Short mmCIF file of C-alpha atoms in Angstrom, two decimals:
data_model
loop_
_atom_site.label_atom_id
_atom_site.label_comp_id
_atom_site.label_asym_id
_atom_site.label_seq_id
_atom_site.Cartn_x
_atom_site.Cartn_y
_atom_site.Cartn_z
CA MET A 1 96.75 160.99 114.42
CA ARG A 2 98.12 159.17 111.38
CA VAL A 3 101.02 161.61 111.18
CA ARG A 4 101.79 161.18 114.87
CA LEU A 5 101.70 157.38 114.57
CA GLN A 6 103.96 157.39 111.53
CA ARG A 7 106.42 159.73 113.27
CA TRP A 8 106.30 157.55 116.39
CA MET A 9 107.00 154.42 114.40
CA SER A 10 109.79 156.22 112.55
CA ARG A 11 111.41 157.42 115.78
CA TYR A 12 110.92 153.96 117.37
CA ALA A 13 112.52 152.30 114.39
CA ASP A 14 115.44 154.74 114.47
CA ALA A 15 115.88 154.22 118.18
CA SER A 16 115.51 150.45 118.18
CA PRO A 17 115.47 148.86 114.70
CA LEU A 18 115.89 145.34 116.18
CA ALA A 19 112.88 145.79 118.42
CA MET A 20 110.81 147.05 115.49
CA ALA A 21 111.86 144.15 113.30
CA SER A 22 110.97 141.73 116.05
CA GLY A 23 107.59 143.31 116.44
CA LEU A 24 106.83 142.93 112.74
CA THR A 25 107.95 139.31 112.85
CA LEU A 26 105.61 138.56 115.70
CA LEU A 27 102.75 140.27 113.92
CA CYS A 28 103.35 138.10 110.83
CA LEU A 29 103.97 134.84 112.72
CA PRO A 30 100.40 133.46 112.61
CA ALA A 31 100.31 133.82 108.81
CA VAL A 32 103.75 132.27 108.48
CA LEU A 33 102.74 129.33 110.68
CA ALA A 34 99.51 128.82 108.72
CA LEU A 35 101.37 128.79 105.42
CA ALA A 36 104.01 126.43 106.78
CA TRP A 37 101.35 124.06 108.17
CA VAL A 38 99.45 123.97 104.87
CA THR A 39 102.66 123.42 102.92
CA THR A 40 103.87 120.71 105.30
CA GLU A 41 100.51 118.90 105.18
CA HIS A 42 100.50 119.11 101.39
CA TRP A 43 103.94 117.59 101.03
CA ALA A 44 103.23 115.00 103.73
CA ASN A 45 100.15 113.89 101.79
CA ARG A 46 102.18 113.83 98.58
CA ARG A 47 104.81 111.66 100.26
CA ILE A 48 102.16 109.30 101.64
CA GLU A 49 100.51 108.94 98.21
CA ALA A 50 103.87 108.38 96.56
CA ALA A 51 104.77 105.74 99.16
CA ILE A 52 101.44 103.95 98.62
CA GLN A 53 101.97 104.01 94.84
CA ARG A 54 105.45 102.54 95.25
CA GLN A 55 104.13 99.88 97.60
CA THR A 56 101.28 99.08 95.19
CA LEU A 57 103.78 98.47 92.41
CA GLN A 58 105.89 96.33 94.73
CA VAL A 59 102.90 94.24 95.79
CA ALA A 60 101.84 93.80 92.16
CA GLY A 61 105.35 92.65 91.30
CA GLN A 62 105.39 90.16 94.18
CA LEU A 63 102.02 88.83 93.07
CA THR A 64 103.25 88.40 89.51
CA ASP A 65 106.39 86.59 90.69
CA ALA A 66 104.36 84.15 92.79
CA GLU A 67 101.84 83.55 90.01
CA VAL A 68 104.53 82.91 87.41
CA ASP A 69 106.39 80.47 89.68
CA ILE A 70 103.26 78.58 90.73
CA GLU A 71 101.78 78.31 87.24
CA ALA A 72 105.10 77.22 85.73
CA THR A 73 105.42 74.45 88.33
CA PHE A 74 101.77 73.41 88.08
CA SER A 75 101.92 73.35 84.27
CA GLY A 76 104.87 70.98 84.37
CA ILE A 77 103.16 68.67 86.86
CA LYS A 78 99.97 68.66 84.81
CA GLY A 79 101.98 67.64 81.75
CA ILE A 80 103.56 64.72 83.62
CA THR A 81 100.15 63.65 84.97
CA THR A 82 98.70 63.65 81.45
CA TRP A 83 101.60 61.60 80.10
CA VAL A 84 101.39 58.97 82.89
CA ALA A 85 97.61 58.65 82.39
CA GLU A 86 98.07 57.98 78.67
CA GLU A 87 101.34 56.01 78.69
CA GLY A 88 99.86 52.55 79.39
CA HIS A 89 101.08 51.35 82.79
CA ALA A 90 98.19 53.03 84.61
CA LEU A 91 95.58 51.36 82.42
CA SER A 92 97.30 47.97 82.84
CA ALA A 93 97.28 48.31 86.63
CA ILE A 94 93.54 49.00 86.57
CA VAL A 95 92.40 46.29 84.16
CA LYS A 96 95.11 43.69 84.93
CA PRO A 97 95.78 43.52 88.69
CA ALA A 98 98.75 41.21 88.08
CA SER A 99 100.59 44.09 86.40
CA ALA A 100 100.18 46.44 89.38
CA GLU A 101 103.66 45.81 90.80
CA ASP A 102 105.29 46.50 87.43
CA ALA A 103 103.27 49.73 87.20
CA SER A 104 104.33 50.73 90.71
CA LEU A 105 107.99 50.28 89.83
CA PHE A 106 107.45 52.43 86.75
CA LEU A 107 105.73 55.15 88.83
CA SER A 108 108.52 55.07 91.40
CA GLY A 109 111.07 55.82 88.68
CA ILE A 110 108.99 58.69 87.32
CA THR A 111 108.56 60.17 90.80
CA SER A 112 112.28 60.26 91.54
CA GLY A 113 113.20 61.32 88.00
CA PHE A 114 110.93 64.38 88.08
CA SER A 115 111.30 65.25 91.81
CA LEU A 116 107.66 64.52 92.58
CA ASP A 117 106.41 63.21 95.90
CA LEU A 118 103.81 60.65 94.86
CA ILE A 119 102.13 59.15 91.81
CA TYR A 120 99.30 56.70 92.28
CA VAL A 121 96.65 55.02 90.17
CA MET A 122 93.02 54.64 91.26
CA ASN A 123 90.37 52.45 89.74
CA ALA A 124 86.84 53.66 89.05
CA LYS A 125 85.88 53.08 92.70
CA GLY A 126 88.69 55.30 93.96
CA ILE A 127 90.83 52.43 95.30
CA SER A 128 94.56 52.89 94.76
CA VAL A 129 95.86 49.91 92.79
CA ALA A 130 99.43 51.06 92.11
CA ALA A 131 101.69 53.73 93.58
CA SER A 132 105.22 55.02 93.54
CA ASN A 133 105.38 54.42 97.33
CA TRP A 134 104.08 50.88 97.02
CA ASP A 135 106.91 49.43 99.16
CA THR A 136 106.75 51.92 102.06
CA PRO A 137 104.68 51.98 105.27
CA ALA A 138 102.85 55.06 103.92
CA THR A 139 101.79 53.33 100.69
CA THR A 140 98.51 54.41 99.16
CA VAL A 141 97.88 50.98 97.64
CA GLY A 142 94.58 49.55 98.85
CA ARG A 143 93.31 52.84 100.27
CA ASP A 144 90.06 54.48 99.24
CA TYR A 145 90.33 57.97 97.70
CA SER A 146 86.86 58.19 96.26
CA ASP A 147 86.12 61.22 98.46
CA ARG A 148 89.00 63.25 97.03
CA GLU A 149 87.86 66.12 94.87
CA HIS A 150 90.65 65.62 92.33
CA PHE A 151 89.57 61.99 91.85
CA GLN A 152 85.90 62.90 91.45
CA THR A 153 86.75 65.62 88.92
CA ALA A 154 89.00 63.37 86.82
CA MET A 155 86.31 60.67 86.74
CA THR A 156 84.13 63.17 84.83
CA GLY A 157 86.76 63.16 82.09
CA VAL A 158 88.59 66.42 82.85
CA PRO A 159 91.77 67.26 84.81
CA GLY A 160 91.41 67.65 88.58
CA ARG A 161 93.40 69.65 91.09
CA GLN A 162 93.15 70.32 94.82
CA PHE A 163 95.09 71.10 97.98
CA ALA A 164 94.85 68.53 100.75
CA VAL A 165 96.75 66.88 103.58
CA GLY A 166 98.19 63.51 102.60
CA ARG A 167 96.10 60.68 103.99
CA THR A 168 99.08 58.44 104.70
CA THR A 169 101.99 60.91 105.00
CA ARG A 170 100.03 63.70 106.78
CA VAL A 171 102.07 66.14 104.69
CA PRO A 172 100.02 68.87 102.95
CA GLY A 173 100.38 69.10 99.21
CA PHE A 174 98.88 69.84 95.83
CA PHE A 175 97.20 66.97 94.03
CA PHE A 176 96.73 66.74 90.26
CA SER A 177 94.70 64.11 88.46
CA MET A 178 93.87 62.97 84.95
CA PRO A 179 91.35 60.42 83.72
CA VAL A 180 92.59 57.02 82.55
CA ARG A 181 90.59 55.82 79.57
CA GLN A 182 89.97 52.46 77.95
CA GLY A 183 88.67 53.52 74.59
CA SER A 184 86.16 56.25 75.33
CA GLU A 185 85.37 55.01 78.86
CA VAL A 186 86.97 56.52 81.95
CA VAL A 187 88.07 53.52 84.03
CA GLY A 188 90.17 55.28 86.66
CA THR A 189 92.52 58.16 87.36
CA VAL A 190 96.16 58.99 87.89
CA GLY A 191 97.00 61.23 90.86
CA VAL A 192 100.24 63.16 91.29
CA LYS A 193 101.17 64.91 94.53
CA PHE A 194 103.61 67.78 94.98
CA ASP A 195 104.28 68.47 98.66
CA GLN A 196 103.60 71.97 99.92
CA PRO A 197 107.07 72.43 101.51
CA ARG A 198 108.70 71.55 98.18
CA LEU A 199 106.55 74.06 96.28
CA GLN A 200 107.15 76.77 98.86
CA HIS A 201 110.89 76.31 98.38
CA LEU A 202 110.50 76.93 94.64
CA VAL A 203 108.06 79.86 94.70
CA ARG A 204 108.90 83.51 95.39
CA ILE A 205 106.34 84.26 98.10
CA ALA A 206 108.13 86.94 100.14
CA GLY A 207 105.48 88.89 102.00
CA SER A 208 102.72 86.75 100.51
CA ILE A 209 99.90 84.59 101.81
CA ILE A 210 98.31 82.17 99.33
CA CYS A 211 94.88 80.67 99.93
CA ASP A 212 92.80 78.00 98.25
CA ASP A 213 89.23 78.36 96.95
CA TYR A 214 87.81 78.15 100.47
CA GLY A 215 90.03 80.91 101.87
CA VAL A 216 92.36 78.53 103.73
CA VAL A 217 96.03 79.53 103.79
CA VAL A 218 98.02 76.91 101.87
CA MET A 219 101.33 78.79 101.65
CA ALA A 220 102.75 81.66 103.66
CA GLU A 221 106.13 83.25 104.20
CA ASN A 222 105.49 82.82 107.93
CA PRO A 223 104.46 79.17 108.46
CA LYS A 224 102.48 80.01 111.60
CA TYR A 225 99.67 81.25 109.35
CA MET A 226 99.25 77.89 107.59
CA PHE A 227 95.64 76.66 107.79
CA HIS A 228 94.36 80.03 109.00
CA VAL A 229 91.42 81.41 107.02
CA LEU A 230 90.60 84.76 105.46
CA PRO A 231 87.82 86.78 107.13
CA ASP A 232 85.63 86.24 104.03
CA ASN A 233 86.34 82.50 103.80
CA THR A 234 83.82 79.92 102.59
CA ILE A 235 85.08 77.01 104.68
CA ASN A 236 81.60 76.36 106.08
CA ARG A 237 80.52 75.15 102.65
CA LEU A 238 82.35 71.97 103.61
CA SER A 239 80.94 69.64 106.23
CA PRO A 240 83.10 68.79 109.26
CA GLU A 241 83.81 65.40 107.67
CA GLN A 242 84.88 67.01 104.40
CA ARG A 243 87.11 69.46 106.25
CA MET A 244 88.75 66.62 108.13
CA ASN A 245 89.31 64.61 104.95
CA ARG A 246 90.82 67.61 103.16
CA TYR A 247 92.72 69.49 105.85
CA ALA A 248 93.01 66.93 108.69
CA ARG A 249 91.19 69.43 110.94
CA THR A 250 87.73 70.88 111.37
CA GLU A 251 88.46 74.22 113.08
CA PHE A 252 90.47 77.12 111.66
CA ASP A 253 91.80 80.31 113.20
CA LEU A 254 91.09 83.62 111.46
CA LEU A 255 93.96 85.58 109.98
CA PRO A 256 94.51 88.76 112.03
CA LEU A 257 93.46 90.87 109.05
CA THR A 258 91.01 93.77 109.37
CA PRO A 259 90.25 96.80 107.16
CA ALA A 260 92.17 99.89 108.19
CA GLY A 261 89.12 102.04 107.47
CA ILE A 262 90.85 104.44 105.09
CA ALA A 263 88.19 105.46 102.58
CA LYS A 264 90.63 106.52 99.86
CA HIS A 265 92.64 103.30 100.24
CA PRO A 266 90.37 100.28 100.84
CA ASP A 267 93.29 97.96 100.04
CA ILE A 268 95.11 98.99 103.21
CA PHE A 269 94.46 96.55 106.06
CA LEU A 270 95.73 96.01 109.55
CA PHE A 271 97.62 92.73 109.87
CA ASP A 272 98.54 91.86 113.44
CA GLY A 273 97.91 95.52 114.22
CA ARG A 274 100.23 96.99 111.58
CA PRO A 275 99.13 98.55 108.30
CA VAL A 276 99.76 96.53 105.16
CA LEU A 277 98.79 96.96 101.53
CA THR A 278 96.98 93.96 100.07
#
């Protein structure tokens, strides 16, 4: 039988070599397809992993850029706040009310000279006694800021910092404060504000969303996400009154950010329905 089959195949191949070749190709096709599928899947996975690694490096670079820009700006503002608190005009405005106008003129010059948005002096009760905007309708002079976190922190003798919406301007910004001392006693504070739009113009935040300690968005490439909150926010630690004082609102929309559910890559999320690396 084997001899007959071999002779038949030999005669068939001699008679129709193309048909024989086609037959062998068809017989091998399942194995070829399986090998091609495995190879394609392997290289597809390799490409996906390589793309994720590239994106991870890009995200890390963007994060570094934003951090460097923010910290450089904040460091400069903190230095100015320290200098104003120690220079003398702030203390005079607190202990000698008659010198408040002179102090306000001094603060106004500092504000414009260093491209800041507001400098104001508060006494130990949190009442603003001098300010760079002393002659404007939005002046802080006479207003009570005792509920501001940056004021409360500085009154303990250490620098304060917080994000909040301006009480008179309604413009969100970053507030820095330093204690003003008379001898060893803290008698008040100096507050410096840097408006959020000004900082966003200076910081490289392409593709970034920056939140405060409570998970509230304070800067975003797309401004529509301002004042949204992260899914794991802690905004409920603040009472409705505290939220209103800080953010000029009590309710916050959630960012459209959900885990993509990829076990190997927990840093991949869905943002507005599209995958992003966080």
